[in-house]
Coordinates of N, CA and C in Angstrom, one line a residue:
X1 N -35.2 -35.3 -29.5 CA -34.2 -36.2 -29.0 C -32.9 -35.5 -29.0
X2 N -32.2 -35.5 -27.9 CA -30.8 -34.9 -27.8 C -29.9 -35.9 -28.5
X3 N -29.0 -35.4 -29.3 CA -28.1 -36.2 -30.1 C -26.7 -35.6 -29.9
X4 N -25.7 -36.5 -29.6 CA -24.3 -36.1 -29.6 C -23.8 -35.9 -31.0
X5 N -23.1 -34.8 -31.2 CA -22.4 -34.5 -32.5 C -21.2 -35.4 -32.6
X6 N -21.0 -36.1 -33.7 CA -19.9 -37.1 -33.8 C -18.8 -36.5 -34.7
X7 N -17.6 -37.0 -34.6 CA -16.5 -36.5 -35.3 C -15.7 -37.7 -35.8
X8 N -15.0 -37.5 -37.0 CA -14.2 -38.6 -37.5 C -12.8 -38.2 -37.9
X9 N -12.4 -37.0 -37.6 CA -11.1 -36.5 -37.9 C -10.5 -35.7 -36.7
X10 N -9.2 -36.0 -36.4 CA -8.5 -35.2 -35.4 C -7.3 -34.6 -36.1
X11 N -7.2 -33.3 -36.0 CA -6.1 -32.6 -36.6 C -4.9 -32.6 -35.7
X12 N -5.1 -32.2 -34.4 CA -4.1 -32.1 -33.4 C -4.6 -32.7 -32.1
X13 N -3.8 -33.4 -31.4 CA -4.2 -34.0 -30.1 C -3.1 -33.9 -29.2
X14 N -3.2 -33.0 -28.3 CA -2.2 -32.8 -27.2 C -2.9 -32.8 -25.9
X15 N -3.0 -34.0 -25.3 CA -3.6 -34.1 -24.0 C -5.1 -34.2 -24.1
X16 N -5.7 -34.3 -25.3 CA -7.1 -34.4 -25.5 C -7.3 -35.6 -26.6
X17 N -8.1 -36.5 -26.2 CA -8.4 -37.6 -27.2 C -9.9 -37.8 -27.4
X18 N -10.2 -38.3 -28.6 CA -11.6 -38.5 -29.0 C -12.0 -40.0 -28.7
X19 N -13.1 -40.2 -28.1 CA -13.6 -41.6 -27.9 C -15.1 -41.6 -28.2
X20 N -15.6 -42.8 -28.6 CA -17.0 -43.0 -28.9 C -17.4 -42.0 -30.0
X21 N -16.5 -41.5 -30.8 CA -16.8 -40.5 -31.9 C -17.3 -39.2 -31.4
X22 N -17.7 -39.0 -30.1 CA -18.3 -37.8 -29.7 C -17.7 -37.2 -28.4
X23 N -16.9 -38.0 -27.7 CA -16.4 -37.6 -26.4 C -14.9 -37.1 -26.5
X24 N -14.8 -35.8 -26.0 CA -13.4 -35.2 -26.0 C -12.9 -35.4 -24.6
X25 N -11.9 -36.3 -24.4 CA -11.4 -36.7 -23.1 C -10.1 -35.9 -22.8
X26 N -10.0 -35.4 -21.6 CA -8.8 -34.6 -21.2 C -7.9 -35.4 -20.3
X27 N -6.6 -35.3 -20.4 CA -5.7 -36.0 -19.6 C -5.2 -35.2 -18.4
X28 N -5.4 -33.9 -18.5 CA -4.8 -33.0 -17.4 C -6.0 -32.2 -16.9
X29 N -6.0 -32.1 -15.5 CA -7.0 -31.2 -14.9 C -6.7 -29.8 -15.2
X30 N -7.8 -29.0 -15.4 CA -7.6 -27.5 -15.6 C -8.8 -26.8 -16.1
X31 N -8.6 -25.6 -16.5 CA -9.6 -24.8 -17.1 C -9.4 -24.9 -18.6
X32 N -10.5 -25.2 -19.4 CA -10.4 -25.4 -20.8 C -11.4 -24.5 -21.5
X33 N -11.0 -24.0 -22.7 CA -11.9 -23.3 -23.6 C -12.3 -24.2 -24.7
X34 N -13.7 -24.4 -24.8 CA -14.2 -25.3 -25.7 C -15.0 -24.5 -26.8
X35 N -14.6 -24.6 -28.0 CA -15.2 -23.8 -29.1 C -15.8 -24.7 -30.2
X36 N -16.9 -24.3 -30.8 CA -17.3 -25.1 -32.0 C -17.8 -24.2 -33.1
X37 N -17.8 -24.7 -34.3 CA -18.4 -24.1 -35.4 C -19.1 -25.2 -36.2
X38 N -20.5 -25.1 -36.3 CA -21.3 -26.1 -36.9 C -22.0 -25.6 -38.1
X39 N -22.0 -26.3 -39.2 CA -22.6 -26.0 -40.5 C -24.0 -26.6 -40.5
X40 N -25.1 -25.7 -40.4 CA -26.5 -26.2 -40.4 C -27.1 -26.0 -41.8
X41 N -28.0 -26.9 -42.1 CA -28.7 -26.9 -43.4 C -30.2 -27.1 -43.1
X42 N -31.0 -26.3 -43.7 CA -32.5 -26.4 -43.6 C -33.1 -26.6 -45.0
X43 N -33.8 -27.7 -45.2 CA -34.3 -28.0 -46.5 C -35.9 -27.8 -46.6
X44 N -36.4 -27.2 -45.5 CA -37.9 -27.0 -45.4 C -38.3 -25.6 -45.8
X45 N -39.6 -25.4 -46.0 CA -40.1 -24.1 -46.4 C -40.3 -23.2 -45.2
X46 N -40.0 -23.6 -44.0 CA -40.1 -22.9 -42.7 C -38.8 -22.8 -42.0
X47 N -38.7 -21.7 -41.2 CA -37.5 -21.7 -40.3 C -37.7 -22.6 -39.1
X48 N -36.6 -23.0 -38.5 CA -36.8 -23.9 -37.3 C -35.7 -23.6 -36.3
X49 N -36.0 -24.1 -35.0 CA -35.1 -23.9 -33.9 C -34.1 -25.1 -33.8
X50 N -32.9 -24.8 -33.5 CA -31.8 -25.8 -33.2 C -31.2 -25.4 -31.9
X51 N -31.2 -26.3 -30.9 CA -30.5 -26.1 -29.7 C -29.2 -26.8 -29.7
X52 N -28.1 -26.2 -29.3 CA -26.8 -26.8 -29.2 C -26.2 -26.5 -27.8
X53 N -25.7 -27.5 -27.1 CA -25.2 -27.3 -25.8 C -24.1 -28.2 -25.5
X54 N -23.5 -28.0 -24.3 CA -22.3 -28.9 -23.9 C -22.8 -29.8 -22.7
X55 N -22.2 -31.0 -22.7 CA -22.3 -32.0 -21.7 C -20.9 -32.3 -21.1
X56 N -20.9 -32.5 -19.8 CA -19.6 -33.0 -19.2 C -19.9 -34.3 -18.5
X57 N -19.2 -35.3 -18.9 CA -19.4 -36.7 -18.3 C -20.8 -37.1 -18.3
X58 N -21.5 -36.8 -19.4 CA -22.9 -37.3 -19.5 C -24.0 -36.4 -18.9
X59 N -23.6 -35.3 -18.3 CA -24.5 -34.4 -17.6 C -24.4 -33.0 -18.3
X60 N -25.6 -32.4 -18.6 CA -25.6 -31.1 -19.2 C -24.9 -30.1 -18.4
X61 N -24.2 -29.2 -19.0 CA -23.5 -28.1 -18.3 C -24.5 -27.0 -18.2
X62 N -24.8 -26.5 -17.0 CA -25.8 -25.4 -16.8 C -25.5 -24.2 -17.7
X63 N -26.5 -23.6 -18.2 CA -26.4 -22.3 -18.9 C -25.5 -22.4 -20.1
X64 N -25.4 -23.6 -20.8 CA -24.5 -23.7 -21.9 C -25.2 -23.8 -23.2
X65 N -26.5 -23.8 -23.2 CA -27.3 -24.0 -24.4 C -27.4 -22.7 -25.2
X66 N -27.4 -22.8 -26.6 CA -27.7 -21.7 -27.5 C -28.7 -22.2 -28.5
X67 N -29.6 -21.2 -28.8 CA -30.6 -21.6 -29.8 C -30.3 -20.8 -31.1
X68 N -30.4 -21.6 -32.2 CA -30.2 -21.0 -33.5 C -31.5 -21.2 -34.3
X69 N -31.6 -20.4 -35.3 CA -32.9 -20.4 -36.1 C -32.6 -20.3 -37.6
X70 N -32.2 -21.4 -38.2 CA -31.9 -21.4 -39.6 C -33.2 -21.0 -40.4
X71 N -33.0 -20.1 -41.4 CA -34.2 -19.6 -42.2 C -34.7 -20.7 -43.1
X72 N -35.8 -20.5 -43.7 CA -36.4 -21.4 -44.6 C -35.5 -21.5 -45.9
X73 N -35.6 -22.6 -46.6 CA -34.8 -22.8 -47.8 C -35.1 -21.7 -48.8
X74 N -34.2 -21.5 -49.7 CA -34.4 -20.4 -50.7 C -35.4 -20.9 -51.7
X75 N -35.3 -22.1 -52.2 CA -36.2 -22.7 -53.2 C -36.0 -24.2 -53.2
X76 N -36.8 -24.9 -53.9 CA -36.6 -26.4 -54.0 C -35.2 -26.7 -54.5
X77 N -34.5 -27.5 -53.8 CA -33.1 -27.9 -54.2 C -32.1 -26.9 -53.8
X78 N -32.5 -25.8 -53.1 CA -31.5 -24.8 -52.7 C -31.8 -24.5 -51.2
X79 N -31.2 -25.3 -50.3 CA -31.5 -25.1 -48.9 C -30.8 -23.9 -48.3
X80 N -31.3 -23.5 -47.1 CA -30.5 -22.4 -46.4 C -29.4 -23.0 -45.6
X81 N -28.4 -22.2 -45.4 CA -27.2 -22.6 -44.6 C -26.9 -21.6 -43.6
X82 N -26.4 -22.0 -42.5 CA -26.1 -21.2 -41.3 C -25.0 -21.8 -40.5
X83 N -24.1 -20.9 -40.0 CA -23.0 -21.4 -39.1 C -23.5 -21.1 -37.6
X84 N -23.4 -22.1 -36.8 CA -23.6 -21.9 -35.4 C -22.2 -22.0 -34.7
X85 N -21.9 -21.0 -33.8 CA -20.6 -21.0 -33.2 C -20.8 -20.5 -31.8
X86 N -19.9 -21.1 -30.9 CA -20.0 -20.7 -29.5 C -18.7 -21.2 -28.8
X87 N -18.3 -20.5 -27.7 CA -17.3 -21.1 -26.9 C -17.7 -21.0 -25.4
X88 N -17.0 -21.8 -24.6 CA -17.4 -22.0 -23.2 C -16.1 -22.3 -22.4
X89 N -15.9 -21.8 -21.3 CA -14.9 -22.2 -20.4 C -15.4 -23.2 -19.4
X90 N -14.7 -24.3 -19.2 CA -15.1 -25.4 -18.3 C -14.0 -25.9 -17.5
X91 N -14.3 -26.2 -16.3 CA -13.3 -26.8 -15.3 C -13.5 -28.3 -15.5
X92 N -12.3 -28.9 -15.9 CA -12.3 -30.4 -16.2 C -11.2 -31.0 -15.4
X93 N -11.5 -32.2 -14.9 CA -10.5 -33.0 -14.2 C -9.9 -34.1 -15.1
X94 N -8.7 -34.5 -14.8 CA -8.1 -35.6 -15.6 C -9.1 -36.8 -15.8
X95 N -9.4 -37.2 -17.0 CA -10.3 -38.3 -17.2 C -11.7 -37.8 -17.6
X96 N -12.0 -36.5 -17.4 CA -13.4 -36.0 -17.8 C -13.5 -36.0 -19.3
X97 N -14.7 -36.0 -19.7 CA -15.0 -35.8 -21.2 C -16.1 -34.8 -21.4
X98 N -16.1 -34.1 -22.5 CA -17.1 -33.2 -22.9 C -17.7 -33.6 -24.3
X99 N -19.0 -33.4 -24.4 CA -19.7 -33.7 -25.7 C -20.4 -32.4 -26.1
X100 N -20.7 -32.3 -27.4 CA -21.5 -31.2 -27.9 C -22.8 -31.9 -28.3
X101 N -23.9 -31.4 -27.8 CA -25.2 -32.0 -28.0 C -26.1 -31.1 -28.9
X102 N -27.0 -31.6 -29.7 CA -27.9 -30.8 -30.4 C -29.3 -31.4 -30.5
X103 N -30.3 -30.6 -30.7 CA -31.7 -31.0 -30.8 C -32.3 -30.1 -31.8
X104 N -33.0 -30.7 -32.8 CA -33.7 -29.9 -33.8 C -35.2 -30.1 -33.7
X105 N -36.0 -29.1 -34.1 CA -37.5 -29.3 -34.0 C -38.0 -29.8 -35.3
X106 N -37.2 -30.1 -36.3 CA -37.6 -30.7 -37.5 C -36.4 -31.5 -38.1
X107 N -36.7 -32.8 -38.4 CA -35.6 -33.7 -38.9 C -35.0 -33.2 -40.2
X108 N -35.6 -32.3 -40.9 CA -35.0 -31.8 -42.1 C -34.0 -30.7 -41.9
X109 N -33.7 -30.3 -40.7 CA -32.6 -29.4 -40.3 C -31.5 -30.3 -39.9
X110 N -30.3 -30.3 -40.6 CA -29.2 -31.2 -40.3 C -27.9 -30.5 -40.3
X111 N -26.9 -31.2 -40.0 CA -25.5 -30.8 -40.1 C -25.1 -31.2 -41.5
X112 N -24.3 -30.3 -42.2 CA -23.9 -30.6 -43.5 C -22.4 -30.3 -43.8
X113 N -21.8 -31.1 -44.6 CA -20.4 -30.8 -45.0 C -20.4 -30.7 -46.5
X114 N -19.4 -30.0 -47.0 CA -19.2 -29.8 -48.5 C -17.8 -30.3 -48.8
X115 N -17.7 -31.0 -49.9 CA -16.4 -31.5 -50.4 C -15.6 -30.3 -50.9
X116 N -14.3 -30.6 -51.1 CA -13.4 -29.5 -51.6 C -14.0 -29.2 -53.0
X117 N -13.8 -27.9 -53.4 CA -14.3 -27.4 -54.7 C -13.3 -26.8 -55.6
X118 N -13.7 -26.7 -56.8 CA -12.7 -26.1 -57.8 C -13.4 -24.8 -58.4
X119 N -12.6 -24.0 -59.1 CA -13.0 -22.8 -59.8 C -13.6 -21.8 -58.9
X120 N -12.9 -21.2 -58.0 CA -11.5 -21.5 -57.7 C -11.3 -22.6 -56.7
X121 N -10.2 -23.2 -56.6 CA -9.9 -24.3 -55.7 C -10.1 -23.8 -54.3
X122 N -10.8 -24.6 -53.5 CA -11.0 -24.2 -52.1 C -11.2 -25.5 -51.2
X123 N -10.9 -25.4 -49.9 CA -11.0 -26.7 -49.1 C -12.4 -27.1 -48.8
X124 N -12.5 -28.3 -48.3 CA -13.8 -28.8 -47.9 C -14.3 -28.0 -46.7
X125 N -15.7 -28.1 -46.5 CA -16.3 -27.4 -45.4 C -16.8 -28.6 -44.5
X126 N -16.2 -28.7 -43.3 CA -16.6 -29.8 -42.4 C -18.0 -29.4 -41.8
X127 N -18.7 -30.4 -41.4 CA -20.0 -30.1 -40.7 C -19.8 -29.6 -39.3
X128 N -18.7 -29.9 -38.7 CA -18.4 -29.4 -37.3 C -16.9 -29.3 -37.1
X129 N -16.5 -28.3 -36.4 CA -15.2 -28.1 -36.0 C -15.2 -27.8 -34.5
X130 N -14.3 -28.5 -33.8 CA -14.2 -28.2 -32.3 C -12.8 -28.0 -32.0
X131 N -12.6 -27.0 -31.1 CA -11.3 -26.7 -30.5 C -11.4 -26.8 -29.0
X132 N -10.6 -27.6 -28.4 CA -10.6 -27.8 -26.9 C -9.2 -27.4 -26.5
X133 N -9.1 -26.2 -25.8 CA -7.8 -25.7 -25.5 C -7.6 -25.6 -24.0
X134 N -6.4 -26.1 -23.5 CA -6.1 -25.9 -22.1 C -5.8 -24.5 -21.9
X135 N -6.3 -23.9 -20.8 CA -6.1 -22.5 -20.5 C -5.2 -22.3 -19.3
X136 N -5.6 -23.0 -18.2 CA -4.8 -22.9 -17.0 C -5.0 -24.0 -16.0
X137 N -4.1 -24.2 -15.1 CA -4.3 -25.2 -14.0 C -5.5 -24.8 -13.1
X138 N -6.0 -25.7 -12.4 CA -7.1 -25.4 -11.4 C -6.5 -24.7 -10.2
X139 N -7.2 -23.7 -9.7 CA -6.7 -23.1 -8.5 C -6.7 -24.0 -7.3
X140 N -5.8 -23.8 -6.4 CA -5.7 -24.6 -5.2 C -6.1 -23.8 -4.0

């Protein structure tokens, strides 16, 4: 099943707003660079495939899928971890939205976050980070 990745925090919003927890809406037409970094976790004894791709206004963007293959867990209670990252340039019109979708071949492969830690002090690890940057106006 294809699932939209959801978000609950916005650090900066300049012409881009988040709706439905998964839709990045743009207010200005143009070319945008969309980037993500996603923390994957595998708790199984086997490696598995994870597909991650972009959708625009509810329709898959052609040739935007990437397949990741998190390795098997290290041992019981010690899952494997992997970062999936990608960027894509997309032409968006005012009012368009973009979502990041994913599909796993095993439900025990998930997105994971880590709380802030001590010794030494370090920040939290979010399960997903997205940057949507305006690059240029559309050509006329």
